[in-house]
Short mmCIF file of C-alpha atoms in Angstrom, two decimals:
data_model
loop_
_atom_site.label_atom_id
_atom_site.label_comp_id
_atom_site.label_asym_id
_atom_site.label_seq_id
_atom_site.Cartn_x
_atom_site.Cartn_y
_atom_site.Cartn_z
CA MET A 1 129.01 106.99 92.57
CA ARG A 2 129.74 104.06 94.37
CA ILE A 3 126.50 102.10 94.66
CA LEU A 4 126.02 99.52 97.05
CA ARG A 5 122.76 96.97 96.36
CA THR A 6 121.57 95.05 99.35
CA PRO A 7 121.47 91.21 98.64
CA GLU A 8 118.06 89.88 98.08
CA GLU A 9 118.33 87.13 100.72
CA ARG A 10 118.41 90.10 103.53
CA PHE A 11 114.41 90.14 102.63
CA ALA A 12 113.62 86.52 103.11
CA ASP A 13 110.50 86.22 105.80
CA LEU A 14 109.65 89.56 105.83
CA PRO A 15 106.44 89.94 108.24
CA ASP A 16 103.33 90.60 106.68
CA PHE A 17 104.71 92.00 103.82
CA PRO A 18 104.43 89.61 100.72
CA TYR A 19 104.45 92.03 98.21
CA GLU A 20 107.04 91.47 95.27
CA PRO A 21 109.48 94.31 94.48
CA ARG A 22 109.56 95.93 91.44
CA TYR A 23 112.56 98.17 90.15
CA ALA A 24 113.27 100.94 87.92
CA ASP A 25 116.01 102.75 86.96
CA VAL A 26 116.41 106.33 87.77
CA PRO A 27 118.85 108.89 87.04
CA ASP A 28 122.61 108.65 88.10
CA GLY A 29 122.58 105.24 86.98
CA LEU A 30 120.24 103.70 90.12
CA ARG A 31 117.80 101.31 90.58
CA MET A 32 114.72 102.28 92.74
CA ALA A 33 112.47 99.57 94.28
CA TYR A 34 108.87 99.68 94.97
CA VAL A 35 105.88 97.51 95.91
CA GLU A 36 102.24 97.24 94.77
CA ALA A 37 99.02 96.24 96.06
CA GLY A 38 95.44 96.91 94.47
CA PRO A 39 94.02 96.99 91.16
CA ALA A 40 96.30 98.21 88.57
CA ASP A 41 93.74 100.58 87.11
CA GLY A 42 92.82 101.82 90.81
CA GLU A 43 93.59 105.48 91.39
CA PRO A 44 97.19 105.66 92.34
CA VAL A 45 97.93 106.22 95.94
CA VAL A 46 102.13 106.80 96.22
CA LEU A 47 103.29 106.19 99.83
CA LEU A 48 106.48 107.94 100.39
CA HIS A 49 108.54 106.82 103.85
CA GLY A 50 110.97 108.56 105.92
CA GLU A 51 114.17 108.28 107.90
CA PRO A 52 115.49 105.29 108.62
CA SER A 53 112.42 103.03 107.55
CA TRP A 54 111.68 101.76 104.17
CA SER A 55 107.88 100.94 102.16
CA PHE A 56 107.94 98.01 105.04
CA LEU A 57 106.48 100.68 107.38
CA TYR A 58 103.21 100.99 105.20
CA ARG A 59 102.69 97.31 105.12
CA HIS A 60 99.78 97.95 107.51
CA VAL A 61 98.44 100.76 105.32
CA MET A 62 98.41 99.07 101.95
CA PRO A 63 95.75 96.54 102.61
CA GLU A 64 93.17 99.27 103.44
CA LEU A 65 93.87 101.29 100.45
CA ALA A 66 93.36 97.96 98.17
CA ALA A 67 90.27 97.05 99.75
CA ALA A 68 88.75 100.53 98.73
CA GLY A 69 90.19 99.80 95.08
CA LEU A 70 92.89 102.00 95.08
CA ARG A 71 96.42 101.39 93.71
CA ALA A 72 98.84 101.56 96.53
CA ILE A 73 102.41 102.18 95.56
CA ALA A 74 104.94 102.19 98.21
CA VAL A 75 108.26 103.33 97.39
CA ASP A 76 112.05 102.73 98.76
CA LEU A 77 113.69 106.22 98.67
CA ILE A 78 117.03 105.85 97.26
CA GLY A 79 119.49 104.61 100.00
CA PHE A 80 117.00 103.01 101.76
CA GLY A 81 115.12 99.42 101.48
CA ARG A 82 115.82 97.31 98.08
CA SER A 83 116.66 100.78 96.24
CA ASP A 84 120.05 101.35 95.42
CA LYS A 85 122.52 103.03 98.63
CA PRO A 86 125.11 105.98 96.96
CA ALA A 87 127.89 104.70 99.24
CA ASP A 88 129.27 108.35 99.92
CA GLN A 89 126.86 110.83 101.96
CA ALA A 90 128.01 113.77 99.61
CA GLU A 91 126.22 112.09 96.71
CA HIS A 92 123.02 112.61 98.74
CA THR A 93 121.60 116.02 98.48
CA TYR A 94 117.79 116.92 98.82
CA ALA A 95 117.54 117.97 95.21
CA ARG A 96 118.52 114.77 93.95
CA HIS A 97 116.54 112.72 96.11
CA VAL A 98 113.42 114.78 94.86
CA GLU A 99 114.87 113.71 91.30
CA TRP A 100 115.15 110.32 91.65
CA THR A 101 111.54 110.11 93.05
CA ARG A 102 109.86 112.30 90.68
CA ALA A 103 111.81 110.26 87.85
CA LEU A 104 110.43 106.93 88.84
CA LEU A 105 106.47 108.40 89.60
CA PHE A 106 106.33 110.32 86.36
CA ASP A 107 109.14 109.21 83.98
CA THR A 108 108.50 105.05 84.77
CA LEU A 109 105.39 104.84 86.29
CA ALA A 110 103.99 107.55 84.31
CA LEU A 111 101.69 108.47 87.19
CA SER A 112 98.75 110.93 87.01
CA ARG A 113 95.89 112.06 89.14
CA VAL A 114 98.36 110.99 92.05
CA THR A 115 97.35 111.11 95.71
CA VAL A 116 100.60 111.69 97.51
CA VAL A 117 101.31 110.38 100.93
CA GLY A 118 104.43 111.68 102.93
CA GLN A 119 105.93 110.94 106.13
CA ASP A 120 108.73 112.46 107.51
CA TRP A 121 111.22 112.82 104.90
CA GLY A 122 108.62 111.18 102.65
CA GLY A 123 106.90 114.44 102.90
CA LEU A 124 109.96 116.91 102.22
CA ILE A 125 110.41 114.91 98.80
CA GLY A 126 106.69 114.65 98.41
CA LEU A 127 105.44 117.95 98.86
CA ARG A 128 108.25 119.13 96.55
CA ILE A 129 107.13 117.03 93.56
CA ALA A 130 103.20 117.93 94.40
CA ALA A 131 104.14 121.53 93.91
CA GLU A 132 106.30 121.44 91.20
CA HIS A 133 104.29 118.78 89.19
CA PRO A 134 100.89 120.04 90.46
CA GLU A 135 99.27 118.74 87.05
CA ARG A 136 100.02 115.02 88.01
CA VAL A 137 98.49 115.61 91.23
CA ALA A 138 94.77 114.94 92.55
CA ARG A 139 95.09 114.92 96.67
CA ILE A 140 98.05 115.40 98.91
CA VAL A 141 98.31 113.48 102.44
CA ALA A 142 100.83 114.88 105.18
CA ALA A 143 101.32 112.69 108.20
CA ASN A 144 103.74 113.66 110.18
CA THR A 145 106.06 115.84 108.18
CA GLY A 146 106.43 119.04 106.98
CA LEU A 147 108.37 121.41 104.63
CA PRO A 148 111.15 123.18 106.20
CA SER A 149 112.37 126.14 104.78
CA GLY A 150 115.21 127.14 107.53
CA ASP A 151 112.75 130.15 108.55
CA ILE A 152 111.50 128.69 111.38
CA PRO A 153 113.71 126.82 114.35
CA MET A 154 113.80 123.08 114.69
CA PRO A 155 112.71 121.84 117.91
CA GLU A 156 115.41 120.54 120.32
CA VAL A 157 114.68 117.24 119.89
CA TRP A 158 115.30 117.00 116.48
CA HIS A 159 118.80 118.50 116.93
CA GLN A 160 119.47 116.02 119.63
CA PHE A 161 118.36 112.94 117.05
CA LYS A 162 120.37 114.79 113.80
CA ASN A 163 123.57 114.69 116.34
CA ALA A 164 122.92 111.20 117.51
CA VAL A 165 123.06 109.99 113.80
CA LEU A 166 126.06 111.78 112.72
CA LYS A 167 128.19 110.75 115.51
CA ALA A 168 127.12 107.35 116.27
CA PRO A 169 130.05 104.76 115.78
CA VAL A 170 127.38 101.93 114.93
CA LEU A 171 123.85 103.37 113.59
CA ASP A 172 121.14 101.01 115.01
CA ILE A 173 118.35 101.52 112.24
CA ALA A 174 115.82 99.37 114.04
CA ARG A 175 116.59 101.06 117.63
CA LEU A 176 115.93 104.40 115.43
CA VAL A 177 112.39 102.85 114.48
CA GLN A 178 111.69 101.95 117.85
CA ALA A 179 112.45 105.33 119.30
CA GLY A 180 109.83 106.91 117.25
CA CYS A 181 106.91 104.20 117.96
CA ARG A 182 104.60 103.84 120.83
CA THR A 183 103.69 99.96 120.34
CA ARG A 184 106.57 97.63 121.13
CA LEU A 185 108.26 95.84 118.01
CA SER A 186 108.64 92.16 117.62
CA GLU A 187 111.86 90.97 117.06
CA GLU A 188 111.01 89.68 113.48
CA VAL A 189 109.85 93.71 112.80
CA ARG A 190 113.15 94.80 113.84
CA ALA A 191 115.15 92.86 111.95
CA ALA A 192 112.94 94.03 108.74
CA TYR A 193 114.21 97.56 109.45
CA ASP A 194 117.76 96.39 109.93
CA ALA A 195 117.28 93.96 106.33
CA PRO A 196 118.44 96.92 104.22
CA PHE A 197 121.69 97.21 105.93
CA PRO A 198 124.01 94.35 105.99
CA ASP A 199 126.39 96.65 107.50
CA GLU A 200 127.66 100.23 108.11
CA SER A 201 128.88 100.91 104.48
CA TYR A 202 125.51 100.97 103.38
CA LYS A 203 123.88 103.56 105.72
CA ALA A 204 125.23 106.56 104.13
CA GLY A 205 121.52 107.35 103.55
CA PRO A 206 120.07 107.14 107.12
CA ARG A 207 123.36 108.79 108.49
CA VAL A 208 123.00 112.12 106.17
CA MET A 209 119.39 112.76 105.82
CA PRO A 210 118.53 114.51 108.84
CA SER A 211 121.55 116.94 107.76
CA LEU A 212 120.12 118.01 104.21
CA VAL A 213 116.83 119.16 106.19
CA PRO A 214 116.80 123.06 105.50
CA ILE A 215 117.75 124.22 109.14
CA THR A 216 118.75 128.29 108.06
CA PRO A 217 117.41 130.49 105.67
CA ASP A 218 120.55 129.79 103.50
CA ASP A 219 120.49 126.61 102.84
CA PRO A 220 120.53 125.33 99.20
CA ALA A 221 117.20 123.63 99.65
CA ALA A 222 115.44 126.61 101.20
CA PRO A 223 114.40 128.63 98.04
CA ALA A 224 113.13 125.58 96.48
CA ASN A 225 111.53 124.86 99.67
CA ARG A 226 110.33 128.39 99.80
CA ALA A 227 108.63 128.56 96.52
CA ALA A 228 106.73 125.10 96.92
CA TRP A 229 105.27 126.70 99.84
CA GLN A 230 103.66 129.56 97.81
CA VAL A 231 102.62 126.94 95.36
CA LEU A 232 100.76 124.88 97.89
CA ALA A 233 99.17 127.83 100.00
CA THR A 234 96.78 128.18 96.95
CA LEU A 235 96.55 125.31 95.07
CA GLU A 236 93.24 123.94 94.31
CA ARG A 237 93.87 120.27 95.44
CA PRO A 238 92.47 118.47 98.75
CA PHE A 239 95.29 118.46 101.23
CA LEU A 240 94.67 116.28 104.28
CA VAL A 241 96.69 116.69 107.50
CA ALA A 242 96.88 113.03 109.19
CA PHE A 243 99.19 113.03 112.40
CA SER A 244 99.15 111.29 115.24
CA ASP A 245 99.05 112.68 118.91
CA GLY A 246 102.14 111.70 119.96
CA ASP A 247 105.02 113.13 117.59
CA PRO A 248 107.41 115.50 119.24
CA ILE A 249 109.27 115.77 116.05
CA THR A 250 106.87 116.87 113.65
CA GLY A 251 103.71 117.64 115.81
CA GLY A 252 104.15 121.08 115.58
CA MET A 253 103.89 121.38 111.62
CA ALA A 254 100.16 120.18 111.65
CA PRO A 255 98.54 123.68 112.75
CA ILE A 256 100.88 125.37 110.44
CA LEU A 257 99.97 123.30 107.55
CA LEU A 258 96.05 123.58 108.41
CA LYS A 259 96.59 127.26 108.89
CA SER A 260 98.77 127.79 105.44
CA ILE A 261 96.92 125.59 102.47
CA SER A 262 93.82 126.38 101.16
CA GLY A 263 93.42 122.89 99.99
CA THR A 264 92.92 121.63 103.76
CA SER A 265 89.50 123.90 103.89
CA GLY A 266 86.28 122.14 104.63
CA LEU A 267 87.85 118.54 105.18
CA ARG A 268 87.84 116.47 108.47
CA HIS A 269 91.57 116.02 109.55
CA PRO A 270 91.96 113.04 111.61
CA VAL A 271 94.33 113.10 114.81
CA ILE A 272 95.59 109.38 115.05
CA LYS A 273 95.57 108.35 118.56
CA GLY A 274 97.81 106.58 120.27
CA ALA A 275 100.86 106.61 117.78
CA GLY A 276 104.12 108.04 117.81
CA HIS A 277 106.37 109.71 115.06
CA PHE A 278 105.93 106.35 112.83
CA LEU A 279 101.97 106.40 112.82
CA GLN A 280 102.15 103.52 109.92
CA GLU A 281 103.55 101.13 112.64
CA ASP A 282 101.69 102.21 115.53
CA ALA A 283 98.31 102.67 113.84
CA GLY A 284 98.66 101.82 110.11
CA ALA A 285 95.03 99.95 109.78
CA GLU A 286 93.70 103.38 111.11
CA LEU A 287 95.63 105.60 108.95
CA GLY A 288 94.85 103.58 105.67
CA ARG A 289 91.60 103.69 106.25
CA GLN A 290 91.89 107.58 106.97
CA ILE A 291 93.32 107.96 103.27
CA ALA A 292 91.26 105.51 101.90
CA ALA A 293 88.01 107.57 102.82
CA PHE A 294 89.87 110.55 101.78
CA VAL A 295 90.68 109.47 98.37
CA THR A 296 87.31 108.04 97.67
CA SER A 297 85.15 110.92 99.26
CA THR A 298 87.03 114.11 97.44
#
């Protein structure tokens, strides 16, 4: 495996992101990064980002969790942020991303009673981990995400996004994030989203992730996702659906989750107003307050 590591100086002067990076070794000789906020003995809340962002996305969520006495842990998926980046697209598989993240959370950090928060690909990975290791999980939050098994067609806007990412001669990471936001990103924030990727050779993860989403019933990841659905449907864990009111990509998943997962019953599920696909960017503090209230009340 050819592994690239973003120089640390690329992450200098990040706006509103004062957290010191921490690192851990995971399978395949890779180093995975994460940041923390809040008391070390607080209930752990794991924050998983998606495509093509990194833990910086949660910079306005983490203070709300820390203020509630929770231990916020924002992870950089392999291929993103400060984490190592396999240079070949073929090295990225759905199963590997699940295993790399699982190894960090449970082998290295030895977390238990975890609240798993996932958005975009963070949900595809986090929901699988929660279903496959329910003894470690206390609660689940799905925020603009889902768990595709290839049995329900993806919206056309998603196919357009997938094709654009694959074919773009130069993949403009900041532009992709901006396209999923309703607020206008400052130049400093755009630079922070570009920071993990010094050149095109570092972008195998962002380029290939859309292609790893199961969109046909015979996809290699489809059986594992169907099995995860079966577990999640009856899992006795509080399950919060916290979607924005303006996400054309995953918005249709909210009613499916509410209908299919018993852990959603009896909870008040917020709709985050005025936010797009990257609701952490558009309304991070509000999302953080909703997660904090959910954790402390269940």
